[in-house]
CSV table of C-alpha atoms in Angstrom, one decimal:
chain,number,residue,atom,x,y,z
A,1,UNK,CA,-132.6,-89.1,45.9
A,2,UNK,CA,-132.0,-85.4,46.5
A,3,UNK,CA,-128.7,-84.3,47.9
A,4,UNK,CA,-125.3,-82.6,47.5
A,5,UNK,CA,-122.5,-84.2,45.6
A,6,UNK,CA,-118.9,-83.1,46.0
A,7,UNK,CA,-116.2,-84.4,43.8
A,8,UNK,CA,-113.6,-85.6,43.9
A,9,UNK,CA,-113.4,-87.2,47.3
A,10,UNK,CA,-109.6,-86.9,47.4
A,11,UNK,CA,-107.5,-84.4,45.4
A,12,UNK,CA,-103.8,-83.9,45.2
A,13,UNK,CA,-102.3,-80.7,44.0
A,14,UNK,CA,-98.7,-79.7,43.3
A,15,UNK,CA,-97.6,-76.4,44.6
A,16,UNK,CA,-98.3,-73.5,42.3
A,17,UNK,CA,-101.3,-75.2,40.6
A,18,UNK,CA,-104.9,-74.1,40.7
A,19,UNK,CA,-107.5,-76.8,41.4
A,20,UNK,CA,-111.3,-76.7,41.2
A,21,UNK,CA,-113.6,-78.6,43.6
A,22,UNK,CA,-117.0,-79.5,42.3
A,23,UNK,CA,-120.3,-79.1,44.3
A,24,UNK,CA,-123.7,-79.9,42.8
A,25,UNK,CA,-127.1,-80.0,44.5
A,26,UNK,CA,-130.5,-81.2,43.3
A,27,UNK,CA,-132.4,-79.9,46.3
A,28,UNK,CA,-133.5,-76.7,44.5
A,29,UNK,CA,-131.9,-74.7,47.3
A,30,UNK,CA,-131.1,-71.0,46.7
A,31,UNK,CA,-128.1,-70.6,49.1
A,32,UNK,CA,-124.9,-72.5,48.8
A,33,UNK,CA,-121.7,-72.4,50.9
A,34,UNK,CA,-118.1,-73.5,51.0
A,35,UNK,CA,-116.4,-74.2,54.3
A,36,UNK,CA,-112.9,-75.3,55.2
A,37,UNK,CA,-112.1,-77.6,58.1
A,38,UNK,CA,-108.7,-78.2,59.5
A,39,UNK,CA,-107.9,-81.1,61.8
A,40,UNK,CA,-109.5,-80.8,65.2
A,41,UNK,CA,-111.2,-77.5,64.2
A,42,UNK,CA,-114.6,-76.2,63.4
A,43,UNK,CA,-115.9,-75.0,60.0
A,44,UNK,CA,-114.6,-71.7,58.6
A,45,UNK,CA,-116.6,-70.0,55.9
A,46,UNK,CA,-114.8,-69.3,52.6
A,47,UNK,CA,-117.6,-68.1,50.3
A,48,UNK,CA,-121.4,-68.2,50.1
A,49,UNK,CA,-124.0,-67.5,47.5
A,50,UNK,CA,-127.6,-66.6,48.1
A,51,UNK,CA,-128.7,-66.5,44.4
A,52,UNK,CA,-127.4,-67.2,40.9
A,53,UNK,CA,-124.7,-64.9,39.7
A,54,UNK,CA,-124.1,-63.4,43.2
A,55,UNK,CA,-121.7,-64.5,46.0
A,56,UNK,CA,-120.1,-63.0,49.1
A,57,UNK,CA,-116.7,-63.5,50.8
A,58,UNK,CA,-116.7,-65.3,54.0
A,59,UNK,CA,-114.0,-65.1,56.7
A,60,UNK,CA,-111.1,-66.8,54.8
A,61,UNK,CA,-111.7,-65.9,51.1
A,62,UNK,CA,-108.1,-65.0,50.3
A,63,UNK,CA,-106.6,-67.5,47.8
A,64,UNK,CA,-110.0,-68.9,46.7
A,65,UNK,CA,-112.5,-68.0,44.0
A,66,UNK,CA,-116.1,-69.2,43.2
A,67,UNK,CA,-118.7,-68.9,40.5
A,68,UNK,CA,-122.5,-69.4,40.6
A,69,UNK,CA,-123.7,-69.6,37.0
A,70,UNK,CA,-126.3,-72.2,37.7
A,71,UNK,CA,-128.5,-72.7,40.8
A,72,UNK,CA,-127.4,-76.3,41.1
A,73,UNK,CA,-123.6,-75.7,40.9
A,74,UNK,CA,-121.1,-73.8,43.1
A,75,UNK,CA,-117.5,-74.7,42.2
A,76,UNK,CA,-114.6,-73.6,44.3
A,77,UNK,CA,-111.2,-72.9,42.9
A,78,UNK,CA,-108.2,-73.1,45.2
A,79,UNK,CA,-105.6,-70.8,43.6
A,80,UNK,CA,-101.8,-70.8,43.9
A,81,UNK,CA,-102.2,-67.7,46.1
A,82,UNK,CA,-103.6,-69.9,48.9
A,83,UNK,CA,-100.6,-70.5,51.1
A,84,UNK,CA,-101.8,-73.5,53.1
A,85,UNK,CA,-104.5,-75.2,51.0
A,86,UNK,CA,-104.2,-78.7,52.6
A,87,UNK,CA,-107.6,-79.2,54.3
A,88,UNK,CA,-111.0,-80.8,54.2
A,89,UNK,CA,-113.5,-78.8,52.1
A,90,UNK,CA,-117.2,-78.9,52.7
A,91,UNK,CA,-120.0,-77.6,50.5
A,92,UNK,CA,-123.5,-77.0,51.9
A,93,UNK,CA,-126.9,-75.7,50.7
A,94,UNK,CA,-130.0,-74.2,52.4
A,95,UNK,CA,-133.5,-73.7,51.2
A,96,UNK,CA,-133.9,-70.3,53.0
A,97,UNK,CA,-132.4,-68.2,55.7
A,98,UNK,CA,-134.1,-69.8,58.6
A,99,UNK,CA,-133.6,-73.4,57.6
A,100,UNK,CA,-130.9,-75.9,58.2
A,101,UNK,CA,-128.0,-76.4,55.9
A,102,UNK,CA,-127.3,-79.8,54.3
A,103,UNK,CA,-123.7,-80.9,53.6
A,104,UNK,CA,-121.9,-82.9,51.0
A,105,UNK,CA,-119.4,-85.6,52.0
A,106,UNK,CA,-116.4,-83.3,51.5
A,107,UNK,CA,-113.2,-83.2,49.4
A,108,UNK,CA,-109.9,-83.7,51.1
A,109,UNK,CA,-107.2,-81.6,49.3
A,110,UNK,CA,-103.5,-82.4,49.8
A,111,UNK,CA,-100.7,-80.4,48.5
A,112,UNK,CA,-97.7,-82.6,47.4
B,1,UNK,CA,-119.0,-60.1,65.8
B,2,UNK,CA,-120.9,-63.4,66.1
B,3,UNK,CA,-119.3,-65.8,68.6
B,4,UNK,CA,-120.1,-69.5,69.1
B,5,UNK,CA,-118.2,-71.4,71.8
B,6,UNK,CA,-118.6,-75.1,72.5
B,7,UNK,CA,-117.5,-76.9,75.6
B,8,UNK,CA,-115.9,-79.2,76.5
B,9,UNK,CA,-113.6,-79.7,73.5
B,10,UNK,CA,-113.5,-83.4,74.2
B,11,UNK,CA,-115.7,-85.7,76.3
B,12,UNK,CA,-115.1,-89.3,77.1
B,13,UNK,CA,-118.0,-91.3,78.6
B,14,UNK,CA,-118.7,-94.9,79.6
B,15,UNK,CA,-121.7,-96.5,77.8
B,16,UNK,CA,-124.8,-95.5,79.7
B,17,UNK,CA,-123.3,-92.5,81.4
B,18,UNK,CA,-125.5,-89.5,80.6
B,19,UNK,CA,-124.0,-86.0,80.0
B,20,UNK,CA,-124.5,-82.7,78.3
B,21,UNK,CA,-122.6,-80.6,75.7
B,22,UNK,CA,-122.7,-76.8,75.7
B,23,UNK,CA,-122.9,-74.2,73.0
B,24,UNK,CA,-122.9,-70.6,74.1
B,25,UNK,CA,-123.4,-67.8,71.6
B,26,UNK,CA,-123.3,-64.1,71.3
B,27,UNK,CA,-125.3,-62.8,68.3
B,28,UNK,CA,-127.8,-60.1,67.8
B,29,UNK,CA,-131.1,-61.3,66.5
B,30,UNK,CA,-130.7,-65.1,66.6
B,31,UNK,CA,-132.6,-66.6,63.7
B,32,UNK,CA,-131.8,-70.2,64.4
B,33,UNK,CA,-129.4,-72.5,66.2
B,34,UNK,CA,-128.5,-75.8,64.6
B,35,UNK,CA,-126.9,-79.0,65.9
B,36,UNK,CA,-124.9,-81.4,63.7
B,37,UNK,CA,-123.1,-84.7,64.1
B,38,UNK,CA,-119.9,-85.3,62.2
B,39,UNK,CA,-118.2,-88.6,61.8
B,40,UNK,CA,-114.5,-88.7,60.8
B,41,UNK,CA,-113.9,-87.9,57.1
B,42,UNK,CA,-117.5,-87.1,56.5
B,43,UNK,CA,-119.8,-84.1,56.1
B,44,UNK,CA,-121.9,-82.9,59.1
B,45,UNK,CA,-125.3,-84.6,59.5
B,46,UNK,CA,-128.1,-82.3,60.6
B,47,UNK,CA,-129.7,-83.1,64.0
B,48,UNK,CA,-131.9,-80.3,65.3
B,49,UNK,CA,-133.0,-76.7,64.7
B,50,UNK,CA,-134.0,-74.5,67.6
B,51,UNK,CA,-135.5,-71.0,67.1
B,52,UNK,CA,-136.5,-69.6,70.4
B,53,UNK,CA,-135.6,-69.7,74.1
B,54,UNK,CA,-137.4,-72.5,75.9
B,55,UNK,CA,-137.7,-74.7,72.8
B,56,UNK,CA,-136.7,-78.4,73.0
B,57,UNK,CA,-136.2,-81.1,70.4
B,58,UNK,CA,-135.6,-84.8,70.9
B,59,UNK,CA,-134.3,-87.7,68.8
B,60,UNK,CA,-133.6,-91.1,70.2
B,61,UNK,CA,-131.0,-90.5,73.0
B,62,UNK,CA,-130.4,-86.8,72.1
B,63,UNK,CA,-132.3,-83.8,73.4
B,64,UNK,CA,-131.5,-80.2,72.5
B,65,UNK,CA,-132.5,-77.2,74.5
B,66,UNK,CA,-132.2,-73.5,74.0
B,67,UNK,CA,-131.9,-70.4,76.3
B,68,UNK,CA,-131.2,-66.8,75.4
B,69,UNK,CA,-127.4,-67.4,75.7
B,70,UNK,CA,-126.7,-71.0,75.2
B,71,UNK,CA,-127.9,-74.4,74.0
B,72,UNK,CA,-127.4,-77.8,75.5
B,73,UNK,CA,-127.2,-81.2,73.8
B,74,UNK,CA,-128.2,-83.8,76.4
B,75,UNK,CA,-127.1,-87.4,75.7
B,76,UNK,CA,-129.0,-90.0,77.7
B,77,UNK,CA,-127.5,-93.4,78.2
B,78,UNK,CA,-125.1,-93.1,75.3
B,79,UNK,CA,-123.9,-96.0,73.2
B,80,UNK,CA,-120.5,-96.4,71.4
B,81,UNK,CA,-122.2,-95.5,68.1
B,82,UNK,CA,-122.9,-92.0,69.5
B,83,UNK,CA,-119.2,-91.3,69.3
B,84,UNK,CA,-118.7,-88.4,66.9
B,85,UNK,CA,-117.9,-84.7,66.9
B,86,UNK,CA,-121.0,-82.6,67.6
B,87,UNK,CA,-121.1,-79.1,66.1
B,88,UNK,CA,-123.5,-76.2,66.7
B,89,UNK,CA,-124.1,-73.3,64.4
B,90,UNK,CA,-126.0,-70.0,64.6
B,91,UNK,CA,-127.7,-67.9,62.0
B,92,UNK,CA,-127.8,-64.2,62.8
B,93,UNK,CA,-130.4,-62.3,60.9
B,94,UNK,CA,-130.7,-58.9,62.4
B,95,UNK,CA,-128.5,-57.1,59.9
B,96,UNK,CA,-129.5,-56.8,56.3
B,97,UNK,CA,-125.9,-57.2,55.2
B,98,UNK,CA,-125.3,-60.4,57.1
B,99,UNK,CA,-126.9,-62.4,54.4
B,100,UNK,CA,-127.6,-66.0,55.2
B,101,UNK,CA,-124.3,-67.1,56.7
B,102,UNK,CA,-124.0,-69.7,59.4
B,103,UNK,CA,-121.3,-69.4,62.1
B,104,UNK,CA,-120.0,-72.7,63.6
B,105,UNK,CA,-118.4,-73.5,66.9
B,106,UNK,CA,-115.3,-75.7,67.0
B,107,UNK,CA,-117.2,-78.8,68.1
B,108,UNK,CA,-117.1,-81.3,71.0
B,109,UNK,CA,-115.5,-84.6,70.2
B,110,UNK,CA,-117.5,-87.3,72.1
B,111,UNK,CA,-116.1,-90.8,72.7
B,112,UNK,CA,-118.4,-93.4,74.3
B,113,UNK,CA,-116.5,-96.5,75.5
B,114,UNK,CA,-118.3,-99.8,75.8
């Protein structure tokens, strides 16, 4: 079955550590996205990529980094510079600009 | 700047009590408006895409409509299993530099009581 896989589902990080969230898709989609969702709020765009080896900052990119070395993969690193990283992180992909985005099941990151 | 505003923030209905959710937007060159359903602790699930004013889409008890300034998600005779957060998103494509980003509203949390 085609889809988007995010791992891990739950992640705990100590303050000062970098962590990387995985996102893999087998839908052959060009565009991929990372969103952050805080309790009771909508989705805020962190980074997006329209093509391999290219990505753009979203609205809240500070403290995050990404790479897009393969079409299928778009990992997100939450660095120690992110002051409030505890949140629900969602990865998505789209076939083209006018089509809907499909989401993974999310990774819940908690700083301990 | 793209703006997407959803109302109400929360809606509580009795089973069978029909109602509507609103998504108003201010974008230049709308290239698509998308509705999603999100259950707690899960990723959003795609429901509908609307591209032009006057367009309507239906799926079971849900019907989405679009005007030039807003979209409505009508829920007819809802059931408890329709309880979820409903999100709308817009894709603005008039500017070359906007890329393919989607802007989301903050959602409407719907609770349907039996």
